[in-house]
Short mmCIF file of C-alpha atoms in Angstrom, two decimals:
data_model
loop_
_atom_site.label_atom_id
_atom_site.label_comp_id
_atom_site.label_asym_id
_atom_site.label_seq_id
_atom_site.Cartn_x
_atom_site.Cartn_y
_atom_site.Cartn_z
CA ASP A 23 0.00 0.00 0.00
CA ILE A 24 2.81 2.43 0.81
CA LEU A 25 4.55 1.77 -2.52
CA LEU A 26 1.29 2.18 -4.45
CA SER A 27 0.53 5.42 -2.61
CA PHE A 28 4.03 6.70 -3.34
CA GLN A 29 3.76 5.87 -7.06
CA MET A 30 0.43 7.65 -7.38
CA GLU A 31 1.94 10.88 -6.05
CA LEU A 32 4.85 10.93 -8.52
CA HIS A 33 4.55 12.74 -11.80
CA ARG A 34 7.05 13.79 -14.42
CA PRO A 35 7.92 17.49 -14.25
CA GLU A 36 7.15 19.53 -17.35
CA SER A 37 10.00 20.86 -19.44
CA GLY A 38 10.62 24.58 -19.53
CA ASN A 39 9.66 24.61 -23.21
CA ASP A 40 6.25 23.07 -22.46
CA ILE A 41 5.64 25.62 -19.72
CA VAL A 42 6.55 28.52 -22.04
CA ALA A 43 4.32 27.06 -24.78
CA ARG A 44 1.41 26.93 -22.31
CA MET A 45 2.07 30.57 -21.38
CA ILE A 46 2.03 31.54 -25.06
CA SER A 47 -1.25 29.71 -25.56
CA LEU A 48 -2.82 31.47 -22.58
CA GLN A 49 -1.52 34.84 -23.78
CA CYS A 50 -3.21 34.22 -27.14
CA ARG A 51 -6.42 33.15 -25.43
CA LEU A 52 -6.49 36.36 -23.37
CA VAL A 53 -6.44 38.59 -26.48
CA GLY A 54 -9.99 39.78 -27.06
CA HIS A 55 -11.00 38.61 -23.58
CA GLU A 56 -8.87 41.00 -21.49
CA SER A 57 -11.59 41.52 -18.88
CA ASP A 58 -11.88 37.77 -18.14
CA GLU A 59 -10.47 37.45 -14.63
CA THR A 60 -10.06 33.69 -14.91
CA LEU A 61 -7.90 34.00 -18.03
CA GLN A 62 -5.90 36.78 -16.37
CA ARG A 63 -5.31 34.57 -13.34
CA ASP A 64 -4.36 31.59 -15.55
CA LEU A 65 -1.88 33.70 -17.51
CA CYS A 66 -0.39 35.11 -14.30
CA TRP A 67 0.13 31.56 -13.03
CA ALA A 68 1.65 30.46 -16.36
CA LYS A 69 4.04 33.42 -16.28
CA SER A 70 5.12 32.56 -12.74
CA GLU A 71 5.78 28.99 -13.86
CA ALA A 72 7.74 30.21 -16.90
CA LEU A 73 9.83 32.49 -14.68
CA ARG A 74 11.25 29.37 -13.03
CA HIS A 75 12.94 28.57 -16.37
CA VAL A 76 13.26 31.88 -18.24
CA LYS A 77 14.31 35.39 -17.16
CA ASP A 78 11.54 37.94 -16.71
CA GLU A 79 12.53 40.19 -19.64
CA LYS A 80 12.36 37.14 -21.93
CA VAL A 81 8.95 36.13 -20.55
CA ASP A 82 7.65 39.66 -21.13
CA ALA A 83 9.06 39.73 -24.66
CA ILE A 84 7.59 36.33 -25.53
CA CYS A 85 4.17 37.40 -24.21
CA LYS A 86 4.37 40.64 -26.20
CA LEU A 87 5.17 38.68 -29.38
CA ALA A 88 2.30 36.23 -28.72
CA ASP A 89 -0.05 39.20 -28.18
CA LEU A 90 1.02 40.82 -31.46
CA CYS A 91 0.63 37.54 -33.35
CA MET A 92 -2.85 36.92 -31.94
CA ARG A 93 -4.04 40.44 -32.74
CA LYS A 94 -2.68 40.07 -36.29
CA VAL A 95 -4.36 36.70 -36.81
CA SER A 96 -7.68 37.92 -35.42
CA LEU A 97 -7.69 40.90 -37.79
CA GLU A 98 -6.60 38.74 -40.72
CA ARG A 99 -9.50 36.35 -40.12
CA HIS A 100 -11.91 39.27 -39.68
CA ALA A 101 -10.70 40.73 -42.99
CA ASP A 102 -11.62 37.46 -44.69
CA ARG A 103 -15.32 37.67 -43.77
CA LYS A 104 -17.52 37.48 -46.86
CA GLN A 105 -20.92 38.71 -45.65
CA PRO A 106 -21.78 41.72 -47.87
CA LEU A 107 -22.21 44.32 -45.13
CA VAL A 108 -19.14 43.15 -43.23
CA PHE A 109 -17.17 43.08 -46.48
CA MET A 110 -18.20 46.68 -47.30
CA TYR A 111 -17.28 47.83 -43.79
CA ASN A 112 -13.91 46.05 -43.98
CA CYS A 113 -13.10 47.64 -47.36
CA THR A 114 -14.15 51.18 -46.48
CA ILE A 115 -13.93 51.88 -42.75
CA GLY A 116 -12.54 49.03 -40.65
CA LEU A 117 -9.58 48.05 -42.86
CA PRO A 118 -8.65 44.93 -40.85
CA ALA A 119 -6.40 43.63 -43.66
CA TYR A 120 -4.36 46.85 -43.51
CA TYR A 121 -4.02 46.70 -39.72
CA SER A 122 -3.24 42.99 -39.85
CA ARG A 123 -0.35 43.66 -42.25
CA ARG A 124 0.92 46.42 -39.95
CA LEU A 125 0.80 44.09 -36.94
CA ASP A 126 2.56 41.39 -38.97
CA GLN A 127 5.41 43.79 -39.72
CA GLU A 128 5.46 45.05 -36.13
CA SER A 129 5.70 41.49 -34.80
CA LYS A 130 8.53 40.64 -37.22
CA ASP A 131 10.39 43.82 -36.26
CA PHE A 132 9.85 43.02 -32.57
CA CYS A 133 11.22 39.52 -33.11
CA ASN A 134 14.30 40.81 -34.95
CA ASN A 135 15.03 43.86 -32.80
CA VAL A 136 14.03 42.67 -29.33
CA LEU A 137 13.59 38.91 -29.11
CA LYS A 138 16.65 37.78 -31.10
CA PRO A 139 19.06 39.93 -29.03
CA LEU A 140 17.41 38.70 -25.81
CA LEU A 141 17.59 35.03 -26.78
CA GLN A 142 21.06 35.49 -28.30
CA THR A 143 20.43 33.03 -31.12
CA ASP A 144 18.37 33.17 -34.27
CA GLU A 145 17.45 29.49 -33.93
CA PHE A 146 15.69 30.00 -30.57
CA ALA A 147 14.03 33.21 -31.72
CA ASP A 148 12.75 31.52 -34.88
CA ALA A 149 11.34 28.63 -32.83
CA VAL A 150 9.61 31.08 -30.45
CA TRP A 151 8.26 32.95 -33.48
CA LYS A 152 6.79 29.73 -34.90
CA VAL A 153 5.24 28.75 -31.58
CA CYS A 154 3.72 32.23 -31.09
CA SER A 155 2.43 32.46 -34.65
CA ARG A 156 0.98 28.96 -34.80
CA SER A 157 -0.44 29.20 -31.27
CA ALA A 158 -2.25 32.34 -32.39
CA TRP A 159 -3.68 30.51 -35.40
CA LEU A 160 -4.58 27.54 -33.22
CA GLU A 161 -6.49 29.83 -30.85
CA GLN A 162 -8.23 31.64 -33.74
CA ASN A 163 -9.21 28.39 -35.42
CA THR A 164 -10.47 27.06 -32.10
CA ARG A 165 -12.64 30.16 -31.68
CA ASP A 166 -13.94 29.84 -35.22
CA TRP A 167 -14.52 26.10 -34.76
CA ASP A 168 -16.51 26.78 -31.60
CA GLY A 169 -18.55 29.42 -33.43
CA ALA A 170 -19.14 27.19 -36.45
CA GLN A 171 -20.56 24.20 -34.63
CA ALA A 172 -23.99 24.96 -36.05
CA ALA A 173 -22.42 24.47 -39.49
CA HIS A 174 -21.02 21.09 -38.50
CA ILE A 175 -23.82 19.28 -40.32
CA THR A 176 -22.96 20.99 -43.62
CA GLY A 177 -19.23 20.41 -43.19
CA ALA A 178 -18.41 24.13 -43.17
CA ALA A 179 -16.53 23.78 -39.89
CA GLN A 180 -14.26 20.94 -41.06
CA GLY A 181 -11.49 23.23 -42.31
CA TYR A 182 -11.07 24.77 -38.86
CA GLN A 183 -10.54 21.34 -37.32
CA GLU A 184 -7.90 20.45 -39.93
CA SER A 185 -6.15 23.79 -39.40
CA MET A 186 -6.22 23.28 -35.63
CA ALA A 187 -4.50 19.89 -36.01
CA ALA A 188 -1.84 21.32 -38.34
CA ASP A 189 -1.15 24.28 -36.02
CA ALA A 190 -0.93 22.02 -32.96
CA SER A 191 1.54 19.79 -34.81
CA ILE A 192 3.81 22.73 -35.71
CA VAL A 193 3.69 24.04 -32.14
CA ALA A 194 4.66 20.58 -30.83
CA GLU A 195 7.57 20.35 -33.29
CA ASN A 196 9.01 23.65 -32.07
CA VAL A 197 8.59 23.17 -28.32
#
């Protein structure tokens, strides 16, 4: 009984990369839901866990990059809406495609000018970039999948599920 009890309490510690990937995912989830206290608390916890493995300026920079990537992806998806009134608004007033391109450039500049010097290697910075970018797409596709469940019968939601699987695979490869 003592041996069984002891074995049940043991668990493998997570790697620092997995912890940082979870923090990135939670940062992406928070974008657009900034007033959600539960998500804020979850992100705060994830940051504290990441700080056990990564210095605070790196954690802040990674979260900033994840935030930029998620905002870019959200605007890019919004720009792709085809409903006539939304399309007219996007082309004349909202301009989400324009702002998405600006955020894309801002995130690339941030990666090159801030993250690469902090991480001191292009290889690590490129891996963080991929994880942030694909985590943002994974979160956006998850949101769209959740919103498209009514279209599940027609198959309209299937593309989101395939994209979610592809994004999750790329994140896992770079963690």
